[in-house]
PDB file of C-alpha atoms in Angstrom:
ATOM      1  CA  MET A   1      41.600 -25.823  15.233  1.00  0.00           C
ATOM      2  CA  LYS A   2      43.544 -22.585  15.016  1.00  0.00           C
ATOM      3  CA  ARG A   3      41.634 -19.436  14.138  1.00  0.00           C
ATOM      4  CA  ARG A   4      43.643 -18.800  10.945  1.00  0.00           C
ATOM      5  CA  HIS A   5      42.969 -22.325   9.691  1.00  0.00           C
ATOM      6  CA  PHE A   6      39.293 -21.961  10.542  1.00  0.00           C
ATOM      7  CA  LEU A   7      38.970 -18.659   8.661  1.00  0.00           C
ATOM      8  CA  THR A   8      40.843 -20.042   5.662  1.00  0.00           C
ATOM      9  CA  SER A   9      38.549 -23.067   5.561  1.00  0.00           C
ATOM     10  CA  MET A  10      35.463 -20.852   5.697  1.00  0.00           C
ATOM     11  CA  ALA A  11      36.763 -18.691   2.848  1.00  0.00           C
ATOM     12  CA  VAL A  12      37.351 -21.760   0.672  1.00  0.00           C
ATOM     13  CA  LEU A  13      33.879 -23.091   1.494  1.00  0.00           C
ATOM     14  CA  LEU A  14      32.161 -19.806   0.607  1.00  0.00           C
ATOM     15  CA  PHE A  15      34.154 -19.431  -2.607  1.00  0.00           C
ATOM     16  CA  SER A  16      33.347 -22.954  -3.765  1.00  0.00           C
ATOM     17  CA  THR A  17      29.659 -22.471  -2.935  1.00  0.00           C
ATOM     18  CA  ALA A  18      29.590 -19.249  -4.966  1.00  0.00           C
ATOM     19  CA  LEU A  19      31.153 -21.045  -7.930  1.00  0.00           C
ATOM     20  CA  LYS A  20      28.543 -23.800  -7.747  1.00  0.00           C
ATOM     21  CA  VAL A  21      25.700 -21.253  -7.654  1.00  0.00           C
ATOM     22  CA  LYS A  22      27.212 -19.323 -10.565  1.00  0.00           C
ATOM     23  CA  ALA A  23      27.712 -22.524 -12.538  1.00  0.00           C
ATOM     24  CA  LYS A  24      24.081 -23.511 -11.929  1.00  0.00           C
ATOM     25  CA  ILE A  25      22.872 -20.131 -13.187  1.00  0.00           C
ATOM     26  CA  PHE A  26      24.866 -20.305 -16.407  1.00  0.00           C
ATOM     27  CA  SER A  27      24.113 -23.986 -16.990  1.00  0.00           C
ATOM     28  CA  GLY A  28      20.319 -23.712 -16.830  1.00  0.00           C
ATOM     29  CA  GLY A  29      19.097 -21.135 -14.357  1.00  0.00           C
ATOM     30  CA  MET A  30      19.146 -18.289 -16.877  1.00  0.00           C
ATOM     31  CA  PRO A  31      17.644 -16.557 -18.664  1.00  0.00           C
ATOM     32  CA  TRP A  32      14.744 -15.736 -16.392  1.00  0.00           C
ATOM     33  CA  ILE A  33      11.466 -16.930 -17.903  1.00  0.00           C
ATOM     34  CA  ILE A  34       8.789 -14.252 -17.995  1.00  0.00           C
ATOM     35  CA  HIS A  35       5.598 -15.111 -16.048  1.00  0.00           C
ATOM     36  CA  SER A  36       7.148 -18.302 -14.671  1.00  0.00           C
ATOM     37  CA  VAL A  37       5.654 -17.408 -11.268  1.00  0.00           C
ATOM     38  CA  ARG A  38       2.021 -16.339 -11.046  1.00  0.00           C
ATOM     39  CA  PRO A  39       1.179 -13.172  -9.098  1.00  0.00           C
ATOM     40  CA  PRO A  40      -1.199 -13.178  -6.106  1.00  0.00           C
ATOM     41  CA  LYS A  41      -4.872 -13.937  -6.621  1.00  0.00           C
ATOM     42  CA  PRO A  42      -6.721 -10.820  -7.866  1.00  0.00           C
ATOM     43  CA  VAL A  43      -9.038  -8.922  -5.547  1.00  0.00           C
ATOM     44  CA  VAL A  44     -12.621  -9.075  -6.749  1.00  0.00           C
ATOM     45  CA  ALA A  45     -14.997  -6.396  -5.510  1.00  0.00           C
ATOM     46  CA  GLY A  46     -18.020  -7.853  -3.786  1.00  0.00           C
ATOM     47  CA  GLU A  47     -18.507  -8.720  -0.150  1.00  0.00           C
ATOM     48  CA  TRP A  48     -16.439  -6.680   2.263  1.00  0.00           C
ATOM     49  CA  THR A  49     -13.974  -8.703   4.315  1.00  0.00           C
ATOM     50  CA  PHE A  50     -13.111  -6.174   7.038  1.00  0.00           C
ATOM     51  CA  PHE A  51     -15.302  -3.065   7.066  1.00  0.00           C
ATOM     52  CA  THR A  52     -18.852  -3.113   8.387  1.00  0.00           C
ATOM     53  CA  ALA A  53     -21.641  -1.511   6.341  1.00  0.00           C
ATOM     54  CA  ASP A  54     -21.377   1.756   8.288  1.00  0.00           C
ATOM     55  CA  GLU A  55     -17.591   1.742   7.985  1.00  0.00           C
ATOM     56  CA  VAL A  56     -17.825   1.169   4.221  1.00  0.00           C
ATOM     57  CA  SER A  57     -19.874   4.336   3.807  1.00  0.00           C
ATOM     58  CA  LEU A  58     -17.409   6.279   5.950  1.00  0.00           C
ATOM     59  CA  ILE A  59     -14.217   4.955   4.354  1.00  0.00           C
ATOM     60  CA  GLU A  60     -15.530   5.566   0.828  1.00  0.00           C
ATOM     61  CA  THR A  61     -16.421   9.122   1.800  1.00  0.00           C
ATOM     62  CA  LEU A  62     -12.929   9.596   3.228  1.00  0.00           C
ATOM     63  CA  ALA A  63     -11.400   8.196   0.040  1.00  0.00           C
ATOM     64  CA  ASP A  64     -13.052  10.937  -2.011  1.00  0.00           C
ATOM     65  CA  ARG A  65     -12.104  13.679   0.459  1.00  0.00           C
ATOM     66  CA  ILE A  66      -8.437  12.619   0.402  1.00  0.00           C
ATOM     67  CA  ILE A  67      -8.304  11.909  -3.351  1.00  0.00           C
ATOM     68  CA  PRO A  68     -11.100  13.976  -4.948  1.00  0.00           C
ATOM     69  CA  ALA A  69     -12.049  13.526  -8.585  1.00  0.00           C
ATOM     70  CA  ASP A  70     -10.863  16.303 -10.883  1.00  0.00           C
ATOM     71  CA  GLU A  71      -9.938  16.949 -14.511  1.00  0.00           C
ATOM     72  CA  LEU A  72      -6.858  14.748 -14.139  1.00  0.00           C
ATOM     73  CA  SER A  73      -8.390  11.556 -12.829  1.00  0.00           C
ATOM     74  CA  ILE A  74     -11.182   9.774 -10.977  1.00  0.00           C
ATOM     75  CA  GLY A  75     -11.582  10.023  -7.203  1.00  0.00           C
ATOM     76  CA  GLY A  76     -10.482   7.618  -4.493  1.00  0.00           C
ATOM     77  CA  LYS A  77     -13.850   5.901  -4.129  1.00  0.00           C
ATOM     78  CA  GLU A  78     -14.269   5.152  -7.839  1.00  0.00           C
ATOM     79  CA  ALA A  79     -10.624   4.065  -8.034  1.00  0.00           C
ATOM     80  CA  GLY A  80     -11.346   1.346  -5.476  1.00  0.00           C
ATOM     81  CA  CYS A  81      -9.165   2.648  -2.650  1.00  0.00           C
ATOM     82  CA  ALA A  82     -11.701   1.453  -0.061  1.00  0.00           C
ATOM     83  CA  VAL A  83     -11.745  -2.048  -1.562  1.00  0.00           C
ATOM     84  CA  PHE A  84      -7.943  -2.121  -1.588  1.00  0.00           C
ATOM     85  CA  LEU A  85      -7.816  -1.067   2.063  1.00  0.00           C
ATOM     86  CA  ASP A  86     -10.532  -3.536   3.073  1.00  0.00           C
ATOM     87  CA  ARG A  87      -8.514  -6.485   1.742  1.00  0.00           C
ATOM     88  CA  GLN A  88      -5.273  -5.164   3.225  1.00  0.00           C
ATOM     89  CA  LEU A  89      -6.800  -4.799   6.676  1.00  0.00           C
ATOM     90  CA  SER A  90      -8.239  -8.307   6.616  1.00  0.00           C
ATOM     91  CA  GLY A  91      -4.862  -9.725   5.611  1.00  0.00           C
ATOM     92  CA  ASP A  92      -1.249  -9.648   6.755  1.00  0.00           C
ATOM     93  CA  TYR A  93      -0.972  -5.855   6.809  1.00  0.00           C
ATOM     94  CA  GLY A  94      -4.018  -5.416   9.002  1.00  0.00           C
ATOM     95  CA  ASN A  95      -2.799  -8.076  11.405  1.00  0.00           C
ATOM     96  CA  ALA A  96       0.750  -6.653  11.500  1.00  0.00           C
ATOM     97  CA  VAL A  97       2.286 -10.076  10.923  1.00  0.00           C
ATOM     98  CA  THR A  98       5.695  -8.615  10.032  1.00  0.00           C
ATOM     99  CA  THR A  99       5.800  -6.016  12.817  1.00  0.00           C
ATOM    100  CA  TYR A 100       7.393  -6.503  16.229  1.00  0.00           C
ATOM    101  CA  ARG A 101       4.863  -5.437  18.873  1.00  0.00           C
ATOM    102  CA  LEU A 102       5.931  -7.166  22.094  1.00  0.00           C
ATOM    103  CA  GLY A 103       7.495  -4.054  23.563  1.00  0.00           C
ATOM    104  CA  PRO A 104       8.760  -2.148  25.310  1.00  0.00           C
ATOM    105  CA  VAL A 105       6.735   0.461  23.414  1.00  0.00           C
ATOM    106  CA  ILE A 106       7.979   4.050  23.637  1.00  0.00           C
ATOM    107  CA  GLN A 107       5.255   6.329  22.338  1.00  0.00           C
ATOM    108  CA  ASP A 108       7.522   9.374  22.230  1.00  0.00           C
ATOM    109  CA  GLY A 109      10.686   7.729  20.987  1.00  0.00           C
ATOM    110  CA  LEU A 110      13.300   9.163  18.633  1.00  0.00           C
ATOM    111  CA  PRO A 111      11.873  10.546  15.366  1.00  0.00           C
ATOM    112  CA  GLN A 112      14.027   8.229  13.259  1.00  0.00           C
ATOM    113  CA  ALA A 113      12.512   5.211  15.023  1.00  0.00           C
ATOM    114  CA  GLY A 114       9.061   5.974  13.647  1.00  0.00           C
ATOM    115  CA  PRO A 115       5.749   5.423  15.456  1.00  0.00           C
ATOM    116  CA  GLN A 116       5.508   2.444  17.772  1.00  0.00           C
ATOM    117  CA  TYR A 117       2.315   0.531  18.483  1.00  0.00           C
ATOM    118  CA  LYS A 118       1.041  -2.396  20.473  1.00  0.00           C
ATOM    119  CA  ASP A 119      -2.106  -2.616  18.373  1.00  0.00           C
ATOM    120  CA  THR A 120      -2.468  -3.639  14.724  1.00  0.00           C
ATOM    121  CA  PRO A 121      -3.501  -1.434  11.783  1.00  0.00           C
ATOM    122  CA  ALA A 122      -6.851  -3.242  11.785  1.00  0.00           C
ATOM    123  CA  GLU A 123      -7.402  -2.322  15.429  1.00  0.00           C
ATOM    124  CA  ARG A 124      -6.367   1.291  14.822  1.00  0.00           C
ATOM    125  CA  TYR A 125      -8.798   1.633  11.945  1.00  0.00           C
ATOM    126  CA  ARG A 126     -11.648   0.247  13.991  1.00  0.00           C
ATOM    127  CA  LEU A 127     -10.931   2.728  16.779  1.00  0.00           C
ATOM    128  CA  GLY A 128     -10.070   5.639  14.483  1.00  0.00           C
ATOM    129  CA  LEU A 129     -13.152   5.456  12.287  1.00  0.00           C
ATOM    130  CA  ALA A 130     -15.458   5.175  15.289  1.00  0.00           C
ATOM    131  CA  ALA A 131     -13.737   8.086  17.034  1.00  0.00           C
ATOM    132  CA  LEU A 132     -13.878  10.267  13.904  1.00  0.00           C
ATOM    133  CA  ASN A 133     -17.587   9.657  13.513  1.00  0.00           C
ATOM    134  CA  SER A 134     -18.184  10.367  17.212  1.00  0.00           C
ATOM    135  CA  VAL A 135     -16.417  13.719  16.905  1.00  0.00           C
ATOM    136  CA  ALA A 136     -18.492  14.579  13.834  1.00  0.00           C
ATOM    137  CA  LYS A 137     -21.733  13.797  15.670  1.00  0.00           C
ATOM    138  CA  ALA A 138     -20.690  15.712  18.794  1.00  0.00           C
ATOM    139  CA  ARG A 139     -19.875  18.849  16.798  1.00  0.00           C
ATOM    140  CA  ASN A 140     -22.716  18.739  14.264  1.00  0.00           C
ATOM    141  CA  ALA A 141     -25.959  18.069  16.124  1.00  0.00           C
ATOM    142  CA  GLY A 142     -25.725  14.289  15.919  1.00  0.00           C
ATOM    143  CA  LYS A 143     -24.883  14.089  12.213  1.00  0.00           C
ATOM    144  CA  ASN A 144     -22.582  11.298  11.051  1.00  0.00           C
ATOM    145  CA  PHE A 145     -19.433  12.259   9.157  1.00  0.00           C
ATOM    146  CA  THR A 146     -21.018  11.076   5.914  1.00  0.00           C
ATOM    147  CA  GLU A 147     -23.959  13.460   6.427  1.00  0.00           C
ATOM    148  CA  LEU A 148     -21.777  16.572   6.606  1.00  0.00           C
ATOM    149  CA  THR A 149     -21.089  18.801   3.636  1.00  0.00           C
ATOM    150  CA  GLY A 150     -17.782  18.420   1.837  1.00  0.00           C
ATOM    151  CA  GLU A 151     -16.544  21.667   3.387  1.00  0.00           C
ATOM    152  CA  GLN A 152     -17.450  20.473   6.878  1.00  0.00           C
ATOM    153  CA  GLN A 153     -15.749  17.133   6.295  1.00  0.00           C
ATOM    154  CA  ASP A 154     -12.555  18.791   5.067  1.00  0.00           C
ATOM    155  CA  ASP A 155     -12.534  21.210   8.003  1.00  0.00           C
ATOM    156  CA  LEU A 156     -12.891  18.387  10.512  1.00  0.00           C
ATOM    157  CA  LEU A 157     -10.134  16.363   8.867  1.00  0.00           C
ATOM    158  CA  ARG A 158      -7.794  19.382   8.853  1.00  0.00           C
ATOM    159  CA  ARG A 159      -8.382  19.844  12.581  1.00  0.00           C
ATOM    160  CA  VAL A 160      -7.688  16.176  13.267  1.00  0.00           C
ATOM    161  CA  GLU A 161      -4.547  16.319  11.127  1.00  0.00           C
ATOM    162  CA  SER A 162      -3.229  19.351  13.021  1.00  0.00           C
ATOM    163  CA  GLY A 163      -3.979  17.828  16.412  1.00  0.00           C
ATOM    164  CA  GLU A 164      -6.510  20.527  17.267  1.00  0.00           C
ATOM    165  CA  ILE A 165      -9.224  17.875  17.626  1.00  0.00           C
ATOM    166  CA  PRO A 166      -8.084  14.685  19.385  1.00  0.00           C
ATOM    167  CA  LEU A 167      -9.644  11.293  18.736  1.00  0.00           C
ATOM    168  CA  THR A 168     -10.630   9.040  21.602  1.00  0.00           C
ATOM    169  CA  GLY A 169      -8.601   5.837  21.916  1.00  0.00           C
ATOM    170  CA  VAL A 170      -6.185   6.571  19.080  1.00  0.00           C
ATOM    171  CA  ASN A 171      -3.620   9.213  18.117  1.00  0.00           C
ATOM    172  CA  GLY A 172      -5.614  11.275  15.632  1.00  0.00           C
ATOM    173  CA  GLN A 173      -2.623  12.697  13.787  1.00  0.00           C
ATOM    174  CA  LEU A 174      -0.966   9.316  13.318  1.00  0.00           C
ATOM    175  CA  PHE A 175      -4.283   7.785  12.292  1.00  0.00           C
ATOM    176  CA  PHE A 176      -4.852  10.511   9.699  1.00  0.00           C
ATOM    177  CA  ASN A 177      -1.335  10.058   8.299  1.00  0.00           C
ATOM    178  CA  MET A 178      -1.866   6.294   8.053  1.00  0.00           C
ATOM    179  CA  LEU A 179      -5.194   6.848   6.287  1.00  0.00           C
ATOM    180  CA  VAL A 180      -3.631   9.186   3.713  1.00  0.00           C
ATOM    181  CA  GLN A 181      -0.735   6.792   3.114  1.00  0.00           C
ATOM    182  CA  ASN A 182      -3.058   3.822   2.616  1.00  0.00           C
ATOM    183  CA  MET A 183      -5.256   5.790   0.208  1.00  0.00           C
ATOM    184  CA  ARG A 184      -2.194   6.680  -1.833  1.00  0.00           C
ATOM    185  CA  GLU A 185      -1.187   3.021  -1.910  1.00  0.00           C
ATOM    186  CA  GLY A 186      -4.646   2.027  -3.115  1.00  0.00           C
ATOM    187  CA  PHE A 187      -4.650   4.689  -5.818  1.00  0.00           C
ATOM    188  CA  PHE A 188      -1.220   3.766  -7.213  1.00  0.00           C
ATOM    189  CA  SER A 189      -0.948   0.017  -6.530  1.00  0.00           C
ATOM    190  CA  ASP A 190      -1.411  -2.617  -9.202  1.00  0.00           C
ATOM    191  CA  PRO A 191      -5.160  -3.064  -9.912  1.00  0.00           C
ATOM    192  CA  LEU A 192      -4.586  -6.687  -8.949  1.00  0.00           C
ATOM    193  CA  TYR A 193      -4.952  -5.556  -5.332  1.00  0.00           C
ATOM    194  CA  GLY A 194      -8.353  -3.913  -5.758  1.00  0.00           C
ATOM    195  CA  GLY A 195      -7.513  -0.236  -6.280  1.00  0.00           C
ATOM    196  CA  ASN A 196      -6.250   1.900  -9.168  1.00  0.00           C
ATOM    197  CA  LYS A 197      -9.289   1.118 -11.335  1.00  0.00           C
ATOM    198  CA  ASP A 198      -8.392   0.892 -15.027  1.00  0.00           C
ATOM    199  CA  MET A 199      -4.877   1.954 -13.980  1.00  0.00           C
ATOM    200  CA  ALA A 200      -6.149   5.528 -13.610  1.00  0.00           C
ATOM    201  CA  GLY A 201      -3.416   6.453 -11.148  1.00  0.00           C
ATOM    202  CA  TRP A 202      -0.677   5.146 -13.437  1.00  0.00           C
ATOM    203  CA  LYS A 203      -2.133   6.864 -16.505  1.00  0.00           C
ATOM    204  CA  MET A 204      -2.286  10.148 -14.618  1.00  0.00           C
ATOM    205  CA  ILE A 205       1.455  10.148 -13.883  1.00  0.00           C
ATOM    206  CA  GLY A 206       2.623   8.248 -16.968  1.00  0.00           C
ATOM    207  CA  PHE A 207       3.792   5.137 -15.108  1.00  0.00           C
ATOM    208  CA  PRO A 208       4.164   2.109 -17.441  1.00  0.00           C
ATOM    209  CA  GLY A 209       3.137  -0.468 -14.851  1.00  0.00           C
ATOM    210  CA  ALA A 210       4.276  -4.090 -14.700  1.00  0.00           C
ATOM    211  CA  ARG A 211       6.069  -4.271 -18.046  1.00  0.00           C
ATOM    212  CA  TYR A 212       8.725  -6.934 -18.570  1.00  0.00           C
ATOM    213  CA  ASP A 213      11.276  -4.668 -20.248  1.00  0.00           C
ATOM    214  CA  PHE A 214      11.686  -1.819 -22.735  1.00  0.00           C
ATOM    215  CA  ARG A 215      14.169  -3.269 -25.194  1.00  0.00           C
ATOM    216  CA  ASP A 216      11.948  -2.438 -28.150  1.00  0.00           C
ATOM    217  CA  VAL A 217      12.017   1.291 -27.370  1.00  0.00           C
ATOM    218  CA  ILE A 218      15.327   1.717 -25.545  1.00  0.00           C
ATOM    219  CA  ASP A 219      16.846   3.689 -28.445  1.00  0.00           C
ATOM    220  CA  ARG A 220      13.913   6.108 -28.808  1.00  0.00           C
ATOM    221  CA  ARG A 221      15.074   8.697 -26.320  1.00  0.00           C
ATOM    222  CA  GLY A 222      13.292  12.036 -26.190  1.00  0.00           C
ATOM    223  CA  GLU A 223      10.132  10.714 -27.840  1.00  0.00           C
ATOM    224  CA  ASP A 224       6.647  10.521 -26.382  1.00  0.00           C
ATOM    225  CA  LEU A 225       6.203   6.767 -26.630  1.00  0.00           C
ATOM    226  CA  HIS A 226       2.511   6.745 -25.659  1.00  0.00           C
ATOM    227  CA  ILE A 227       3.097   3.606 -23.612  1.00  0.00           C
ATOM    228  CA  GLU A 228      -0.064   2.158 -22.121  1.00  0.00           C
ATOM    229  CA  PRO A 229       0.468   0.787 -18.598  1.00  0.00           C
ATOM    230  CA  VAL A 230       0.264  -2.955 -17.978  1.00  0.00           C
ATOM    231  CA  SER A 231      -1.227  -4.602 -14.885  1.00  0.00           C
ATOM    232  CA  MET A 232      -0.440  -8.016 -13.449  1.00  0.00           C
ATOM    233  CA  LEU A 233      -4.152  -8.700 -14.017  1.00  0.00           C
ATOM    234  CA  THR A 234      -3.343  -9.381 -17.661  1.00  0.00           C
ATOM    235  CA  GLN A 235      -1.837 -12.727 -16.648  1.00  0.00           C
ATOM    236  CA  TYR A 236      -5.212 -13.864 -15.362  1.00  0.00           C
ATOM    237  CA  GLU A 237      -7.113 -12.423 -18.299  1.00  0.00           C
ATOM    238  CA  LYS A 238      -4.948 -14.442 -20.700  1.00  0.00           C
ATOM    239  CA  SER A 239      -5.422 -17.722 -18.826  1.00  0.00           C
TER     240      SER A 239
END
């Protein structure tokens, strides 16, 4: 078969396939039916699936140091950031199921390539939390991180973030950045995943949440609509 004939045949095949798909959409595939697919199973606070008892105390303390309660909203611990992270680390994220880790690993690669690891987030947390607590004990007469004052905790975290204090077995700066990122995710994710209690994070920034559409208010530009955010949890509460 000549190349021109082959390419022409492929073009005809793709065009006819596209027409069939389009015809299927207009003949019964549309409109999209709201809630036709159920969201993931909600996270229910209770037994911890990843963190040990000592780690729970530490990670909840860290949650409140990174996202402290103030006049705008509740803190990271009350918002459930530790619960969110616990479930994430015991699942696909913690096991890095979508991340290529076979190597070669270049620790100091190009900035645009991002950090490269052989270990999983779950493994880094186990090492990072232990190392952070060890540093706290070594510098504060045997006191655990959770036993330090808030000022002492913040000072230690700032030194880890800057690289002034290294952590054994893990890159302290990268671990701190990962911790902050995960706490943010827990604070602003759908409450379905265990964090963002009562949608506090969404209410703080005015995010409407998992609403289907805004056709009923699309013409009310410039108004304060006082829209209450909606969580995917409502689908389970209705059923």
